[in-house]
CSV table of C-alpha atoms in Angstrom, one decimal:
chain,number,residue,atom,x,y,z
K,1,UNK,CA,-152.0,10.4,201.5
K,2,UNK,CA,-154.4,8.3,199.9
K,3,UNK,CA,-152.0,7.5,197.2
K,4,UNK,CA,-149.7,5.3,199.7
K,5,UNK,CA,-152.8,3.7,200.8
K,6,UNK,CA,-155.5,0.9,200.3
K,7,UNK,CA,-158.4,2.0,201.2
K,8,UNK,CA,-162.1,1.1,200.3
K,9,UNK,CA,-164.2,4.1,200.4
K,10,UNK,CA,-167.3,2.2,201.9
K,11,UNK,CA,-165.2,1.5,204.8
K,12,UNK,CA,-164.0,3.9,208.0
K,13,UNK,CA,-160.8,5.8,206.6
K,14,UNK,CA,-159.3,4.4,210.0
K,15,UNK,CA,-159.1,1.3,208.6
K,16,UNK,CA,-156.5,2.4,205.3
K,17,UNK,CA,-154.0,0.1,205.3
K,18,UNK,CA,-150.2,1.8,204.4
K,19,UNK,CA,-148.7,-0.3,201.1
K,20,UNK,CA,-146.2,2.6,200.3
K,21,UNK,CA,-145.2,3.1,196.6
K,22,UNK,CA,-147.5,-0.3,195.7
K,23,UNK,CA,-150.2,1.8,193.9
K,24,UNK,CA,-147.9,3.5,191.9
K,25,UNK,CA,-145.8,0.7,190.6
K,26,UNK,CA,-148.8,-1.2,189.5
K,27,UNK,CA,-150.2,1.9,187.8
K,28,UNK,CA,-147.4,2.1,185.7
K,29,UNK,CA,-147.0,-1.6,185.1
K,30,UNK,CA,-150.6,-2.2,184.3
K,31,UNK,CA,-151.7,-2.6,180.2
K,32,UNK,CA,-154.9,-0.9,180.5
K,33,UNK,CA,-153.3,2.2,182.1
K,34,UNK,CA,-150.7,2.7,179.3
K,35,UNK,CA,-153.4,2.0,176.5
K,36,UNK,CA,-155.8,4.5,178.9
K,37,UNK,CA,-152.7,6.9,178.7
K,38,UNK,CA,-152.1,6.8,174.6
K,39,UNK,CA,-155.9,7.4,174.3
K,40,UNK,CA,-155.5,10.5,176.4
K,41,UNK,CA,-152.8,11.8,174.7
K,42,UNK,CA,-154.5,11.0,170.9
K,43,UNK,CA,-157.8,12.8,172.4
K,44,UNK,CA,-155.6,15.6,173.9
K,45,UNK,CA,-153.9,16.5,170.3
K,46,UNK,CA,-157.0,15.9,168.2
K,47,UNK,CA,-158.9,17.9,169.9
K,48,UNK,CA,-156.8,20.6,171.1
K,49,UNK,CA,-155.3,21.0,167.6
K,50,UNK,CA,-159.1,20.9,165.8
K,51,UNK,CA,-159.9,23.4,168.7
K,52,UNK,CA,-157.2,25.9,167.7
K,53,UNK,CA,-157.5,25.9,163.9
K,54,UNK,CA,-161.7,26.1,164.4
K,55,UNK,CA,-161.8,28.9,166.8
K,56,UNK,CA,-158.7,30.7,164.2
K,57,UNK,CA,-160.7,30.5,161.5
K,58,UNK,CA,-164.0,31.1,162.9
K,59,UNK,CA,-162.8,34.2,164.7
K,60,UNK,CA,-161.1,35.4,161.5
K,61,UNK,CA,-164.5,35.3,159.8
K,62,UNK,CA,-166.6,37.3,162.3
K,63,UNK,CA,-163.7,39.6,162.6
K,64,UNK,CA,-164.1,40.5,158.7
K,65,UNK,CA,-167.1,43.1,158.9
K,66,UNK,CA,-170.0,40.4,158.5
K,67,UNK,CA,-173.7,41.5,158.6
K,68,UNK,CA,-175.3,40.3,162.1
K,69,UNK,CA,-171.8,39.2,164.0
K,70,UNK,CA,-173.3,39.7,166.9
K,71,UNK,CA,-176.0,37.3,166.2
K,72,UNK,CA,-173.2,34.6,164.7
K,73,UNK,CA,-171.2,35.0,168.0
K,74,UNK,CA,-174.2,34.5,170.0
K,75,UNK,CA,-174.7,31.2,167.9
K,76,UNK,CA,-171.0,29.7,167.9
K,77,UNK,CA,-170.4,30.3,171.8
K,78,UNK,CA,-174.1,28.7,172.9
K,79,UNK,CA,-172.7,25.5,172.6
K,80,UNK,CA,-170.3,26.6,175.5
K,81,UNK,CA,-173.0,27.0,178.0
K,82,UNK,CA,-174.6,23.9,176.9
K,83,UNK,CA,-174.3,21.1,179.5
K,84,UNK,CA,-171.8,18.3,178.6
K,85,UNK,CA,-174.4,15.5,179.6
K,86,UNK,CA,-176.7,17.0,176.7
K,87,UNK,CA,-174.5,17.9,174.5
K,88,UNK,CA,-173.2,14.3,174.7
K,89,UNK,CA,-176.7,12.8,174.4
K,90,UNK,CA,-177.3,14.9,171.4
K,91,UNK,CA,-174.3,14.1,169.5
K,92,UNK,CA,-175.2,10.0,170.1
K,93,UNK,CA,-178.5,10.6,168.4
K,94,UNK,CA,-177.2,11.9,165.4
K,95,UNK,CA,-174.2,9.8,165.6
K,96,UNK,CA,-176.5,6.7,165.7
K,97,UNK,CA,-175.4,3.8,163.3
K,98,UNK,CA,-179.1,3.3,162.3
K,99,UNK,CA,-181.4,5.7,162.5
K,100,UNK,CA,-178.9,9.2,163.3
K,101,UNK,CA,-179.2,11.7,160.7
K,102,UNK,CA,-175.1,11.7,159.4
K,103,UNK,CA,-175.6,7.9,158.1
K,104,UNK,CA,-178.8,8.8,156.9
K,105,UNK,CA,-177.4,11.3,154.7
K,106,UNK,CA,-174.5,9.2,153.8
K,107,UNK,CA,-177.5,6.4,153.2
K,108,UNK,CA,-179.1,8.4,150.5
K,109,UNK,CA,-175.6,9.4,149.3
K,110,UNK,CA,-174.8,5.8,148.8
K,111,UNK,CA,-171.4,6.1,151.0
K,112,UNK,CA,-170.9,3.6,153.3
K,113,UNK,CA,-172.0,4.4,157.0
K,114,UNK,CA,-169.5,3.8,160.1
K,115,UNK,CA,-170.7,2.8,163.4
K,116,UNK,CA,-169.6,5.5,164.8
K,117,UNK,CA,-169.2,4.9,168.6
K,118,UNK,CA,-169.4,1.3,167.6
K,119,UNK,CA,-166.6,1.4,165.8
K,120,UNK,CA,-163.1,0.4,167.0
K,121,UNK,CA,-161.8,3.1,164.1
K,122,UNK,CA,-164.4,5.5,164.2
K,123,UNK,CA,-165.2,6.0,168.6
K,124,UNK,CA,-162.1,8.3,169.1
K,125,UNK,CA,-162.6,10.4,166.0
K,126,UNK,CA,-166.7,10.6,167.6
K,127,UNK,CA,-166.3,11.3,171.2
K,128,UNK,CA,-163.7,14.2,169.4
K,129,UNK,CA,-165.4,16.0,167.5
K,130,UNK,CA,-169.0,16.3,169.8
K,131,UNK,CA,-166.1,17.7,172.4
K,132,UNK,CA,-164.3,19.8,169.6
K,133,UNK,CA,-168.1,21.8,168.6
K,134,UNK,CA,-168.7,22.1,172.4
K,135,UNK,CA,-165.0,23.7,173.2
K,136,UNK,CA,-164.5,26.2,169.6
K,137,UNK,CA,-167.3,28.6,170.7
K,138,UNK,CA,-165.1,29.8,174.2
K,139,UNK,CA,-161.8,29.8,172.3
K,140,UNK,CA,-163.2,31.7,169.5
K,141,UNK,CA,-164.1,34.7,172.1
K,142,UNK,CA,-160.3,34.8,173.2
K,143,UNK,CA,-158.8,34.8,169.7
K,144,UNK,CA,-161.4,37.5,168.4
K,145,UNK,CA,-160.5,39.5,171.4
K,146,UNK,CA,-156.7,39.2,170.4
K,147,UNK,CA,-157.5,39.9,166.8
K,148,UNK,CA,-159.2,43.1,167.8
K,149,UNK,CA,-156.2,44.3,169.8
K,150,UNK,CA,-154.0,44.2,166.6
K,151,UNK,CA,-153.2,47.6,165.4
K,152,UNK,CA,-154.7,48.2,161.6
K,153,UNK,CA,-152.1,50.3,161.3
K,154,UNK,CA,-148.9,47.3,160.8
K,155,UNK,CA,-151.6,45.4,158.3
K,156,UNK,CA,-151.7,48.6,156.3
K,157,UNK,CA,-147.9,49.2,156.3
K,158,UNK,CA,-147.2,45.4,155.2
K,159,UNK,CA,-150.0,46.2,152.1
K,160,UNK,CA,-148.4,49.2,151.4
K,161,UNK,CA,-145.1,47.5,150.8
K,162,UNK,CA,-146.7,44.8,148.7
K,163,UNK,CA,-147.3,42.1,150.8
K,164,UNK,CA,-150.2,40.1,149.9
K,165,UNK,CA,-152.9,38.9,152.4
K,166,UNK,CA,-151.5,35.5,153.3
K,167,UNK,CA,-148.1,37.3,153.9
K,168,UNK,CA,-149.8,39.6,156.0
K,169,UNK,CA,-151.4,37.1,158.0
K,170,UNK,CA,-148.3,34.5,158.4
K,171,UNK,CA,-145.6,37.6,159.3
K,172,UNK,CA,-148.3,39.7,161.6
K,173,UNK,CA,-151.4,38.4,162.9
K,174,UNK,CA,-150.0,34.6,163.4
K,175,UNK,CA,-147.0,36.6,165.6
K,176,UNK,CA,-149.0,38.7,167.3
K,177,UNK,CA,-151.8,35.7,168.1
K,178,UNK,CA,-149.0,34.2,170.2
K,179,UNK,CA,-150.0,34.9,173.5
K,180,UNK,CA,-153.5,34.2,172.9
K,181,UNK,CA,-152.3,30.9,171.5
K,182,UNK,CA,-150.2,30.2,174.5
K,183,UNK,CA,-153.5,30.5,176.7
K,184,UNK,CA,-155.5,28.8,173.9
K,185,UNK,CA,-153.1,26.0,174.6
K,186,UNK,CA,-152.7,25.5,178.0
K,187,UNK,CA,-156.6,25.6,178.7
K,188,UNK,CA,-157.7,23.8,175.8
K,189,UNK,CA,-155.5,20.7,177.4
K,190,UNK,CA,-156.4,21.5,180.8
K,191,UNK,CA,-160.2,21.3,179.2
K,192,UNK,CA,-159.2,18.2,177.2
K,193,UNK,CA,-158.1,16.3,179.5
K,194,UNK,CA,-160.7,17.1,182.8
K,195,UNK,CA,-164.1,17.6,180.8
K,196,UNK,CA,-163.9,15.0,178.2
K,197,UNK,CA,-165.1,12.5,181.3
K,198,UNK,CA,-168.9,13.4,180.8
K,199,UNK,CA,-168.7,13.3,177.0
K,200,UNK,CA,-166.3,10.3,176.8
K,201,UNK,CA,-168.6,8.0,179.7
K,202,UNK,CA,-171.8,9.4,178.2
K,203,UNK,CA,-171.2,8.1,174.5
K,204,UNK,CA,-169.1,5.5,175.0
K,205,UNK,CA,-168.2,4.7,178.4
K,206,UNK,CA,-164.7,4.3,177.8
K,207,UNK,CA,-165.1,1.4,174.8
K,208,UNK,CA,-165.4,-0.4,172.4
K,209,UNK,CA,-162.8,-2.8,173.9
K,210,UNK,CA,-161.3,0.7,175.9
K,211,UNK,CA,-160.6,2.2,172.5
K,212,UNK,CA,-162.2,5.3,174.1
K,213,UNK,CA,-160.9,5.3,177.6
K,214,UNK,CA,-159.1,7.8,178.8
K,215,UNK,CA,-157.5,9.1,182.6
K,216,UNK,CA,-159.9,10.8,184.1
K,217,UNK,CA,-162.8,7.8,182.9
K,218,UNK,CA,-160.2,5.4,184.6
K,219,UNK,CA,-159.8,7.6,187.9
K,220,UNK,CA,-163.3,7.2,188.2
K,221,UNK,CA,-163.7,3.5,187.5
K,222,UNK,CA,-161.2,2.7,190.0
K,223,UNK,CA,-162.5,5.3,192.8
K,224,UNK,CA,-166.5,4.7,192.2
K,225,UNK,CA,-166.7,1.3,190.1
K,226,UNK,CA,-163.9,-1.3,191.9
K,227,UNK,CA,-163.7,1.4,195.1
K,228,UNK,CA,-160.3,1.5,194.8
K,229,UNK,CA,-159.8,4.6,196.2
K,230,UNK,CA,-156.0,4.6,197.2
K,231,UNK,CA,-154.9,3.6,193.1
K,232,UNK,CA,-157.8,6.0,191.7
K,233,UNK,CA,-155.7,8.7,193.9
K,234,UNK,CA,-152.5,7.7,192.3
K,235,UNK,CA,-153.9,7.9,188.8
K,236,UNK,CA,-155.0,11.4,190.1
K,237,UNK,CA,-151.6,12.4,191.0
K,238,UNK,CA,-150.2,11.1,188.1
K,239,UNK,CA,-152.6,13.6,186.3
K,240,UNK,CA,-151.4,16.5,188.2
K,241,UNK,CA,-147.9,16.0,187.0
K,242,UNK,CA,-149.0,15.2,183.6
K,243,UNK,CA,-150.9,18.2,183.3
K,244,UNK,CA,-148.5,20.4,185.0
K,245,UNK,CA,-145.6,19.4,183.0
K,246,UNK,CA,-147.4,19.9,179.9
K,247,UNK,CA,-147.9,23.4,180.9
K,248,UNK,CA,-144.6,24.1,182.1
K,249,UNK,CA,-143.4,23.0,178.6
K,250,UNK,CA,-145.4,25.4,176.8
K,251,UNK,CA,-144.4,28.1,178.7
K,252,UNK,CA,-140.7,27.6,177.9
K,253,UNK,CA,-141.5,27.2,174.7
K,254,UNK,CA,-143.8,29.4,173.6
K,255,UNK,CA,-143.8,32.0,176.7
K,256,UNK,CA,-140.4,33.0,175.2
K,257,UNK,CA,-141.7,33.9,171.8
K,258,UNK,CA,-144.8,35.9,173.3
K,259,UNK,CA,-142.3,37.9,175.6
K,260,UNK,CA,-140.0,38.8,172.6
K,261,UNK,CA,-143.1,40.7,170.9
């Protein structure tokens, strides 16, 4: 309703004025939204890829028989129950151009430090990877769950008939990961693109120069910054669908593959 409306939210609701399909036609008309909506999508696929291959590997190595797993789990999932705001403010320290510890390192190393958040190059790659260490811990649990459920008996039949460990991994567990990468998928987008608002306004607030902004950052510029509250619902809505078709996609696409096993 708000959508087809202008409405500022520090007036009565009574007073919404009805301006149809205007809010939608100068959300996709507008620069900043379409730059807004490529930074999304590049923060979306950076992290949600890093996500997947981090929480793979790191379940894969506290699934091999490590002394004091339990204690390592404890340690990688932590970060989950961490709140975003100090995560965030964490992360800046160490990411500082001056004085954080990474270009202090690569100080004494005598490699050249980036800004960081600063940077016009170097934000996105930032504000993804603080999100990336926050999100591998709770996908981690999933995919050591599904690599538990795999029966030991079909790795020992593939060794048996030669096949070496990479084989082994490519033709069974990859196959058999499936659905868990099908839910790994969908939530790790629905994560990426809902809670990377505290990370994303914490560090960088959306710049340098909106290198860094992404939807939900604009939603709430437009609903609680320029209290444009009938546009910030349209960029809300146009969420929804983004997010739902995304999912839908998956589903047909990989949802086929996890029903065939």
């Amino acid at each position: 309703w708000l959508g087809f409306h202008r409405w500022n939210p520090l007036r009565p609701m009574s007073e919404a004025q009805w301006i149809g399909l205007d809010n939608f036609i100068e959300l996709v008309t507008d620069r900043d939204f379409m730059r807004t909506a490529w930074n999304t999508f590049v923060f979306v696929v950076g992290s949600v890829s890093l996500m997947v291959v981090g929480s793979i590997l790191t379940a894969l190595s506290l699934n091999a028989g490590i002394r004091a797993s339990a204690i390592y789990r404890g340690l990688f999932y932590s970060p989950v129950v961490t709140s975003l705001v100090a995560t965030a403010v964490i992360w800046l320290w160490i990411f500082d151009p001056q004085w954080g510890f990474i270009n202090n390192v690569l100080r004494e190393l005598g490699i050249p430090e980036p800004r960081w958040t600063a940077s016009l190059d170097w934000a996105m790659p930032t504000v993804i990877i603080t999100f990336v260490w926050r999100e591998v811990g709770y996908f981690t649990v999933i995919y050591l769950a599904a690599l538990q459920g795999i029966p030991e008996d079909l790795k020992e039949a593939a060794k048996i008939d030669g096949a070496s460990p990479l084989q082994v991994f490519r033709h069974i567990t990859i196959p058999l990961l499936m659905p868990a990468t099908l839910f790994v998928l969908v939530l790790g987008i629905l994560r990426a693109t809902q809670n990377s608002f505290a990370v994303i306004y914490v560090m960088t607030s959306g710049g340098p120069v909106n290198s860094t902004n992404v939807l939900v950052v604009y939603l709430f510029q437009y609903a609680f910054e320029f209290f444009r509250m009938g546009f910030a619902s349209a960029v809300s809505l146009f969420i929804f669908v983004l997010i739902f078709g995304l999912s839908l996609v998956q589903f047909r696409l990989i949802g086929r593959r996890t029903e065939l096993l």
